[in-house]
Coordinates of C-alpha atoms in Angstrom, one line a residue:
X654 CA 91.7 89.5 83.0
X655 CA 89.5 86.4 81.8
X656 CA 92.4 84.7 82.5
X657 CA 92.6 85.7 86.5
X658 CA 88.6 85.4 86.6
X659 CA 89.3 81.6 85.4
X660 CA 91.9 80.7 88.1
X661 CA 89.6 82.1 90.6
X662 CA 86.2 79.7 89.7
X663 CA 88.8 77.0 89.7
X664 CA 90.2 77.8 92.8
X665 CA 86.4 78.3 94.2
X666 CA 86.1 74.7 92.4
X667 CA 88.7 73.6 94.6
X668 CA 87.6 74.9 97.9
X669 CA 84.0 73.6 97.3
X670 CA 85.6 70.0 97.0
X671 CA 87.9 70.7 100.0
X672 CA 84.7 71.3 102.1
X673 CA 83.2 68.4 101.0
X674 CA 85.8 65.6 101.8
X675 CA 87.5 67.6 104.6
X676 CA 91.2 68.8 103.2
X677 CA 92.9 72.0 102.9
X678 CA 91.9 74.7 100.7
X679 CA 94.4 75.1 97.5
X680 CA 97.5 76.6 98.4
X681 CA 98.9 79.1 95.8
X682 CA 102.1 80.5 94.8
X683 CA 102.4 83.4 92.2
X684 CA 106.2 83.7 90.5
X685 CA 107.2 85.6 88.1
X686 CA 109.8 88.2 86.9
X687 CA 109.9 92.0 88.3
X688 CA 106.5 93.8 86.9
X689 CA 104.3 91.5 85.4
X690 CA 101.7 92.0 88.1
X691 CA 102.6 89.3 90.7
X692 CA 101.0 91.7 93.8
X693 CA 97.8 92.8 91.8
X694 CA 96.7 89.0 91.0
X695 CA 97.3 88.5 94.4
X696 CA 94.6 91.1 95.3
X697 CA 92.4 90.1 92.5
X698 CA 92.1 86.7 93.7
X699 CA 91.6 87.4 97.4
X700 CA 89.3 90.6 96.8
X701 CA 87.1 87.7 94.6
X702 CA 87.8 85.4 97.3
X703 CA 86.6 87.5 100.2
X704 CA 83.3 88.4 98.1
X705 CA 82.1 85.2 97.9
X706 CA 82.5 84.6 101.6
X707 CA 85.9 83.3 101.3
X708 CA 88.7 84.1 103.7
X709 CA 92.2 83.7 102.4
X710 CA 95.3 83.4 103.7
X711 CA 97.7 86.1 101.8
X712 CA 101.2 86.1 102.4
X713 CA 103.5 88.2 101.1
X714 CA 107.3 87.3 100.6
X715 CA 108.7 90.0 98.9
X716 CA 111.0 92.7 101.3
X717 CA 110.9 95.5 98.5
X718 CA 107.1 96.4 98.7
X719 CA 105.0 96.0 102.4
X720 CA 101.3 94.0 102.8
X721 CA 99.7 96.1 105.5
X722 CA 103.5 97.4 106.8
X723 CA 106.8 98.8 105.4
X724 CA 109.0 97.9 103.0
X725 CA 111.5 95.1 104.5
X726 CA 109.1 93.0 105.6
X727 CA 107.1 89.5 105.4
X728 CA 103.9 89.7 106.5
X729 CA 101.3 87.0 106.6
X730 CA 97.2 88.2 107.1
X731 CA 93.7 86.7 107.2
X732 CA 91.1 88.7 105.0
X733 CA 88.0 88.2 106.4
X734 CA 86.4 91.5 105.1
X735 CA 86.7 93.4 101.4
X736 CA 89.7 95.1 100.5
X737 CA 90.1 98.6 100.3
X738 CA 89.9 99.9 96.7
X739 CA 92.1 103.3 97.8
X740 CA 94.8 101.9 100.1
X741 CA 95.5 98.5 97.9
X742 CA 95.2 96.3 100.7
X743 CA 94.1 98.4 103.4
X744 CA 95.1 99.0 106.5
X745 CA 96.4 97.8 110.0
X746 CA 95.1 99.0 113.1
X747 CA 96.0 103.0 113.7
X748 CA 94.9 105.2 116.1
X749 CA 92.3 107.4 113.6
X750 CA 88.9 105.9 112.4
X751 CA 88.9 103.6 109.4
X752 CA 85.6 103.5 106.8
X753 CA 86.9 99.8 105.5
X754 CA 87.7 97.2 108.6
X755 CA 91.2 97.4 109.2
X756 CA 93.7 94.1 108.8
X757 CA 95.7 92.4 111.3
X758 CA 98.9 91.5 110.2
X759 CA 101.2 89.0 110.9
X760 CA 104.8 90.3 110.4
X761 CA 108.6 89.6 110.5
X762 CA 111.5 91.9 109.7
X763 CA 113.6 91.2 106.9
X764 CA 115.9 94.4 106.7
X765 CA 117.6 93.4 102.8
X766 CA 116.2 93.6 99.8
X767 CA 117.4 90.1 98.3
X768 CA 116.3 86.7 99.5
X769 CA 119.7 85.2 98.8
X770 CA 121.8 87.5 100.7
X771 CA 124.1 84.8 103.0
X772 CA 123.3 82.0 101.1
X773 CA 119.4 82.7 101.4
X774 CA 119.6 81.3 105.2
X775 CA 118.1 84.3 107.0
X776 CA 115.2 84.6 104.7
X777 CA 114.5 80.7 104.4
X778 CA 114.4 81.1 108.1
X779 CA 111.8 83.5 108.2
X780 CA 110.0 81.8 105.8
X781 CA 110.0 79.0 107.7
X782 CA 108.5 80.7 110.7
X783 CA 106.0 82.3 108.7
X784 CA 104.8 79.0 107.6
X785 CA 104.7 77.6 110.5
X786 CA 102.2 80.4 112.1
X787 CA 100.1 79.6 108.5
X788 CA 100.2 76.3 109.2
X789 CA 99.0 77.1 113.2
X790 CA 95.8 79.4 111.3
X791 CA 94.5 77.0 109.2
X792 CA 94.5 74.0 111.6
X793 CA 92.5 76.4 113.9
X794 CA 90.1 78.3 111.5
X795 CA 87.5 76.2 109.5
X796 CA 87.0 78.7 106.9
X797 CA 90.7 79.8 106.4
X798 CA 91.8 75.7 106.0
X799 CA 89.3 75.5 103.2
X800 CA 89.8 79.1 101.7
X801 CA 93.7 78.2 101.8
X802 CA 96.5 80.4 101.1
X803 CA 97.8 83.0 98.4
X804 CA 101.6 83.4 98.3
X805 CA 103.0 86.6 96.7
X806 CA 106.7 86.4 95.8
X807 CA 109.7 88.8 94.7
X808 CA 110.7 89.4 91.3
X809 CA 113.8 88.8 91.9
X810 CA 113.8 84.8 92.3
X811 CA 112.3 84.6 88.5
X812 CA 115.6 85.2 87.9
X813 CA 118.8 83.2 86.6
X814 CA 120.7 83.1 89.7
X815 CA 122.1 80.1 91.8
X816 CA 119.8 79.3 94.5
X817 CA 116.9 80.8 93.0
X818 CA 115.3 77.5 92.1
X819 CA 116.0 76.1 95.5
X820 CA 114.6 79.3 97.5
X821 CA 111.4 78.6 95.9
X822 CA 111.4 74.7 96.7
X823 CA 111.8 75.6 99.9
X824 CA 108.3 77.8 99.9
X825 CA 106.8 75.3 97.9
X826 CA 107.3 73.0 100.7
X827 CA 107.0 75.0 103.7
X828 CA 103.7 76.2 102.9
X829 CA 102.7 72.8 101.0
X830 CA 101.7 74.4 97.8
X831 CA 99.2 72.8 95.5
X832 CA 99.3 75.8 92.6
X833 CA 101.9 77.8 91.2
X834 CA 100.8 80.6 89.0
X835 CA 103.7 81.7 86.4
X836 CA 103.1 85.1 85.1
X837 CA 105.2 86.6 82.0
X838 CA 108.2 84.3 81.6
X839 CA 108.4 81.2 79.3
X840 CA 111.2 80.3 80.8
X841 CA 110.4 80.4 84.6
X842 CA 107.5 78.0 83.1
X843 CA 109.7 75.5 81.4
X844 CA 111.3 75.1 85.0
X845 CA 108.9 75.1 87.4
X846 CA 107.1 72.3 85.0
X847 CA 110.2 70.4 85.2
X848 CA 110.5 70.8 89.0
X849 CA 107.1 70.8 90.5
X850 CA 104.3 69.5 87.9
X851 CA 102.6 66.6 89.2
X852 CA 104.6 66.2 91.9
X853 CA 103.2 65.3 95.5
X854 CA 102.5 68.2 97.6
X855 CA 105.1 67.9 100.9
X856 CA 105.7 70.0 104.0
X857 CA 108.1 70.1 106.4
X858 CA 106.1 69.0 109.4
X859 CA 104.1 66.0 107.4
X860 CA 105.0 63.3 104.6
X861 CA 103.7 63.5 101.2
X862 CA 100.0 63.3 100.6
X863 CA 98.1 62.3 97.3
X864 CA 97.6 66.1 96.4
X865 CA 99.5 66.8 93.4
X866 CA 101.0 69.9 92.4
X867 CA 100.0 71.9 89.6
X868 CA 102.0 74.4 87.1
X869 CA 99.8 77.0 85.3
X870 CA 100.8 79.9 82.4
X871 CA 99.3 83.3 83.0
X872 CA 99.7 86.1 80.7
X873 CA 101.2 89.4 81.4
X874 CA 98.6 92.3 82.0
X875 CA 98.2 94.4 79.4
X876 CA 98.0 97.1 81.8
X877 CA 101.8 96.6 83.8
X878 CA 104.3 98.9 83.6
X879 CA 108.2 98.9 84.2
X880 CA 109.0 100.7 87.5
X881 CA 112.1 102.3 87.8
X882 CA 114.4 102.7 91.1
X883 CA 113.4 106.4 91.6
X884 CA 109.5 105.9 91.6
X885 CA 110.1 102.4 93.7
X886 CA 112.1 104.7 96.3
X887 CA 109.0 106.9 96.2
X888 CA 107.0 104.1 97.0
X889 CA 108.8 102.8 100.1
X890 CA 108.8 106.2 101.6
X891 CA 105.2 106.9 101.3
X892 CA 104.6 103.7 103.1
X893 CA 107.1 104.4 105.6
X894 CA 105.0 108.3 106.0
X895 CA 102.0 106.6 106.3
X896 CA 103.2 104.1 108.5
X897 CA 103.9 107.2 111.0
X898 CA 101.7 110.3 109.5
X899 CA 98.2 108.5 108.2
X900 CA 97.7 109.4 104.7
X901 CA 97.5 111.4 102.6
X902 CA 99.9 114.0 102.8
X903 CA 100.5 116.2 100.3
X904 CA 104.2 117.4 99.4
X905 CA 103.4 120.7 97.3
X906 CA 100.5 123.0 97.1
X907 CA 99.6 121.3 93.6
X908 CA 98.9 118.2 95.5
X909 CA 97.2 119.1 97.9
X910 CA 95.2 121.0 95.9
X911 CA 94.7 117.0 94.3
X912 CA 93.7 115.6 97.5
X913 CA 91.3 118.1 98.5
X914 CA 89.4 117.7 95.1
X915 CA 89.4 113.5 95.5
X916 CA 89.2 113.6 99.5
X917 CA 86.9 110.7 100.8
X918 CA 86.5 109.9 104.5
X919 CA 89.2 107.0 104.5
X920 CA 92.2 109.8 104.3
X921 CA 93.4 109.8 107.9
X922 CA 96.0 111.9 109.7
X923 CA 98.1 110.4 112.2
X924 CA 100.6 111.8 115.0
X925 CA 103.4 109.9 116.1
X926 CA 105.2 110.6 119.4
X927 CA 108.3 112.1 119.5
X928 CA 110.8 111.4 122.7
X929 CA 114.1 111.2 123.0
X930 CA 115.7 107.5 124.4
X931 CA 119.4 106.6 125.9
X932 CA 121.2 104.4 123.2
X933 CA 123.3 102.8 125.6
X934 CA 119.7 101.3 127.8
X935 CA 118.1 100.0 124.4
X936 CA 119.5 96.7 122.8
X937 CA 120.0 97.4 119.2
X938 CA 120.8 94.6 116.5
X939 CA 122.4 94.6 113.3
X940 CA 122.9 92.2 110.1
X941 CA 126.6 92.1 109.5
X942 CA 126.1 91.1 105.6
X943 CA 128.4 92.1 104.0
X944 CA 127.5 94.2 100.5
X945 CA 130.0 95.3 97.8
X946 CA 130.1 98.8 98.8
X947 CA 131.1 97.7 102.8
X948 CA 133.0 95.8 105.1
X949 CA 132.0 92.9 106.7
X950 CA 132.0 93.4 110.5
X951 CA 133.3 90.9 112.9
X952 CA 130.1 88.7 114.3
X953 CA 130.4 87.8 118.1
X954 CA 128.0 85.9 118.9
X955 CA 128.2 86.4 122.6
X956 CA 127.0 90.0 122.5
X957 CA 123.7 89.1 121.6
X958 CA 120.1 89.7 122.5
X959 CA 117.2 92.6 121.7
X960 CA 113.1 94.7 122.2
X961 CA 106.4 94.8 123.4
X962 CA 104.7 95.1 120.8
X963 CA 103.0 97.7 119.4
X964 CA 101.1 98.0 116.4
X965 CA 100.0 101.8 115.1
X966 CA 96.9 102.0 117.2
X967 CA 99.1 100.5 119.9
X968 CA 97.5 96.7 120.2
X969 CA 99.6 94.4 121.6
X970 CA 100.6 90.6 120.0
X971 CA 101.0 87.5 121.5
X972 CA 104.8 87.4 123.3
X973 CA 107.5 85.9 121.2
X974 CA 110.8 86.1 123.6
X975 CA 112.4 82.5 123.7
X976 CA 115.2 81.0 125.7
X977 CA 116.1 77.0 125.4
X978 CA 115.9 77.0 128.6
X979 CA 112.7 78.4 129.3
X980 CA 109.0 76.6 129.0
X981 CA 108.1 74.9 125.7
X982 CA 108.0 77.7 123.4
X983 CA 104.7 79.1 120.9
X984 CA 104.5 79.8 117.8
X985 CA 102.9 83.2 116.7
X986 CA 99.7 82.8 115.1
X987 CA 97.8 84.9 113.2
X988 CA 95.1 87.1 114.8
X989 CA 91.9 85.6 115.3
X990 CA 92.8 82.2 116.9
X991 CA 91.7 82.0 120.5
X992 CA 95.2 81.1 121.4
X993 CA 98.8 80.1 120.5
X994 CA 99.9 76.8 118.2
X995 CA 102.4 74.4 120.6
X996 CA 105.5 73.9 118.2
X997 CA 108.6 71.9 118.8
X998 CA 111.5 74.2 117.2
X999 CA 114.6 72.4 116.1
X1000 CA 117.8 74.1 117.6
X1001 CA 119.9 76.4 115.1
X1002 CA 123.0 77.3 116.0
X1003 CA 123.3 80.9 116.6
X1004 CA 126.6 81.0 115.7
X1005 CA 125.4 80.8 112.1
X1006 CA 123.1 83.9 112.6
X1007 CA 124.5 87.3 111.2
X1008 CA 123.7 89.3 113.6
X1009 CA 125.2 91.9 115.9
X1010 CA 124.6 94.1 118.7
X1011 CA 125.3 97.4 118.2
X1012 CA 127.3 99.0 121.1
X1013 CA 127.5 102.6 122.1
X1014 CA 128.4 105.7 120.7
X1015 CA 125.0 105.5 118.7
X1016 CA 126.6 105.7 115.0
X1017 CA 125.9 108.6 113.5
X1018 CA 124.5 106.2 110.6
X1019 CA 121.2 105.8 112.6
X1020 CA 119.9 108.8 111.7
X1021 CA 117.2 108.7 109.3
X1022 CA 116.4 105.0 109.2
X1023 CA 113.8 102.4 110.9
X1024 CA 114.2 100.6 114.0
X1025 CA 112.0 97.3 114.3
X1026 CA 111.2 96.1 118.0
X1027 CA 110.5 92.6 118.3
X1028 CA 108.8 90.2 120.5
X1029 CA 112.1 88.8 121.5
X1030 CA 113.9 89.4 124.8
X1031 CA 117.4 90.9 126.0
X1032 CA 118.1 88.3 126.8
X1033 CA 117.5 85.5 123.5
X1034 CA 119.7 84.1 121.5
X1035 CA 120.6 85.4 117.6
X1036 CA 118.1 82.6 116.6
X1037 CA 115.2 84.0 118.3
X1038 CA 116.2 87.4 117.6
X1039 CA 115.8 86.6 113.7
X1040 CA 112.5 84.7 114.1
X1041 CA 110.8 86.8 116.5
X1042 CA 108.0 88.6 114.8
X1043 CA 107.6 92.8 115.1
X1044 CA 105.3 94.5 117.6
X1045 CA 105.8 98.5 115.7
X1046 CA 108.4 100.1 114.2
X1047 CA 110.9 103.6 115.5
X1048 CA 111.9 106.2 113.2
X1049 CA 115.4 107.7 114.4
X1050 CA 115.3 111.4 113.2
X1051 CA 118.3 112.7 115.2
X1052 CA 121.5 111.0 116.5
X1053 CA 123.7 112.7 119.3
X1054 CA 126.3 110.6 120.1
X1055 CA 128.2 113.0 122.4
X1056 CA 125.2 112.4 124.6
X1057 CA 124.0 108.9 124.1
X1058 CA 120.9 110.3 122.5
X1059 CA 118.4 109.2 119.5
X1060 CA 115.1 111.1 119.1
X1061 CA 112.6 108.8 117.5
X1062 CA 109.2 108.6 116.4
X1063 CA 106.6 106.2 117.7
X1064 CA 103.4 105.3 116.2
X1065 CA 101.6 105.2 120.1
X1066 CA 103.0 106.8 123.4
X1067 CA 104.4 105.4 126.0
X1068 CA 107.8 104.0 127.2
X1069 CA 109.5 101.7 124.2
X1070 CA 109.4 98.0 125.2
X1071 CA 112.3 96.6 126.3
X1072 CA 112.9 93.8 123.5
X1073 CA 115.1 93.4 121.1
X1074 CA 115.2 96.3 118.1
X1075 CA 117.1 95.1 114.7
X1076 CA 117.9 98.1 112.9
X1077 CA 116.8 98.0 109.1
X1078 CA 120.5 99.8 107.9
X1079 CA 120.8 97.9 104.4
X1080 CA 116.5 98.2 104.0
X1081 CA 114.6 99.7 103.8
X1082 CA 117.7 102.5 104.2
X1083 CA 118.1 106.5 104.9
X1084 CA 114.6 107.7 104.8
X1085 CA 115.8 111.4 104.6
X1086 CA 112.5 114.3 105.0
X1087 CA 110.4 112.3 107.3
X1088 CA 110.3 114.8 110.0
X1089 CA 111.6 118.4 109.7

């Protein structure tokens, strides 16, 4: 814990001299292997950060675990206010009260749980996009530029796999990072020093500058402990509940005997809005990866395109829905900035982008799993369908496909946008017991 407190007075070292002669804040990235405490240095350093009047820039890359949203998703937030000590992180805006301000995320839907799945390009893609709206922040907030950014990463790239070492060049550059914080593995040390120590800090959108980059040890917590894939599962659905229900709620009689002992005026009950929708009106999107336990499908790139958004107390973000032919495109920015970042977006060829639209009969396969509606039109192209960001998320409890029906659930009320919904099959998965 001395450890953590020390990497945060040099950090505050840092922004104090960033203030000074002008420059960005330090920009830090946090690596290291599956359980060594990656997520809760992140919130040490930002809750210190945010008590000293600080306002950091947390991003969080890893699919398996949400920031502020579900599981299967990167998400990118401004912390302007303390964290909440009972909800990690706290929460996003709902439709009940809140005792601790609530967050406004930033977020993008990446329905797998692995960063390399095809070749890595659909997550380096989002990363990219999610750098970019960083980028956009901290060029229009004073206090966020000199805070800088905090950078929370899967386990899973700690690991010795091909492409690992390039997946995590590629964040180091696309969010220009100053400090990477190795926790628990010698090894993952030995080659990030050899990669990235004193080295010139670089991003995408600018040449090198005379920052230089700096490689630091950390110790494993004392206090970590292995989590298996039965009480990770647990964990992704209880976001998921809360996500839809508010929280807490209790299971068995035993615990809710539990929460009515601890209860404190932050536990908040939430009622989604059931309706049933016509599969064959909505425009419903799929990534054709392939896994070992199914068949690639066929990608045809002409049937592509879509779905306002919504968050859980139903405010809207900033429209994402692109065409090449239409007006010069915007970036999503993070709440807060009076308006949109101007961006010039290189081309990708949608061919290249794995997804597919899923015709009618609804599959059967639905039921039980989340639908995320982006900013994105019918109408875009595979490219903007992957880079759009996420207005709310739909839970499909029932699937008739004689009739063309799904009933869903729906944080707010109200008619579903009409944008394009990818459906998160392979992640987060079946979320069976959701609704009765």
């Amino acid at each position: 814990m001395i450890e953590y407190a020390n990497v945060h007075f040099a950090l505050e070292t840092l922004r104090q001299e960033a203030k000074a002669t002008g420059k960005d804040g330090p920009r830090v990235l946090i690596l290291g292997p599956e359980d060594a405490g990656k997520t809760s240095l992140s919130k040490i350093l930002t809750a210190y950060a945010t008590k000293v009047g600080r306002q950091p820039l947390v991003v969080n890359l890893d699919p398996t675990e949400g920031m502020l949203s579900v599981p299967g998703t990167l998400t990118a937030t401004a912390f302007r206010t303390m964290i909440d000590v009972e909800e990690g992180w706290g929460s996003s805006p709902m439709s009940g009260p809140s005792a601790v301000p609530v967050k406004l995320p930033l977020v993008y839907f990446y329905p797998m749980q692995n960063p390399l799945e095809a070749d890595g390009s659909v997550y380096k893609s989002i990363v990219s996009r999610l750098a970019l709206s960083v980028t956009g922040r901290m060029a229009e907030d004073e206090d966020a530029r000199e805070t800088g950014i905090i950078v929370d990463t899967p386990g899973i790239l700690s690991q010795s796999k091909a492409g690992n070492v390039e997946m995590i060049n590629h964040i180091v550059t696309e969010f220009a990072i100053t400090t990477i914080l190795v926790i628990g593995s010698e090894r993952l040390y030995s080659i990030m020093m050899k990669n990235f120590d004193n080295k010139p800090t670089a991003s995408a959108s600018a040449a090198a500058s005379d920052e230089r980059i700096s490689v630091i040890k950390l110790s494993k917590s004392g206090g970590c402990v292995d989590r298996d894939a039965a009480f990770m599962k647990a964990v992704s659905e209880s976001q998921i509940r809360t996500y839809f229900f508010g929280n807490p709620i209790p299971s068995t009689a035993s615990a809710a005997l539990s929460l009515s002992a601890s209860s404190s005026s932050t536990n908040v009950t939430l009622s989604p809005h059931a309706q049933q929708l016509d599969f064959g009106a909505l425009a419903v999107y799929n990534y054709t990866i392939a896994s070992a336990e199914e068949d690639e499908d066929e990608y045809d790139p002409s049937q592509l395109g879509t779905g306002d958004a919504f968050l859980p107390g139903g405010s809207n973000d900033v429209d994402l829905g692109q065409t090449p032919q239409e007006e010069t495109p915007v970036a999503p920015t993070l709440p807060g900035i009076a308006g949109p970042v101007k961006e010039t977006v290189t081309p990708t060829g949608s061919s290249n982008v794995p997804l597919k639209k899923v015709l009618p009969p609804a599959p059967t396969a639905l039921a039980n799993s989340l639908l995320a509606i982006t900013h994105a039109s019918s109408t875009a192209s595979p490219a903007d369908v992957r880079d759009a960001s996420i207005m709310g998320f739909l839970y499909v409890a029932d699937v008739d496909a004689e009739k063309g029906k799904i009933r869903v659930l729906a944080p707010v009320g109200g008619r579903v946008p009409p944008r394009a919904i990818v459906w998160g099959k392979k992640w987060p998965g079946e979320v069976v017991g959701l609704v009765g």
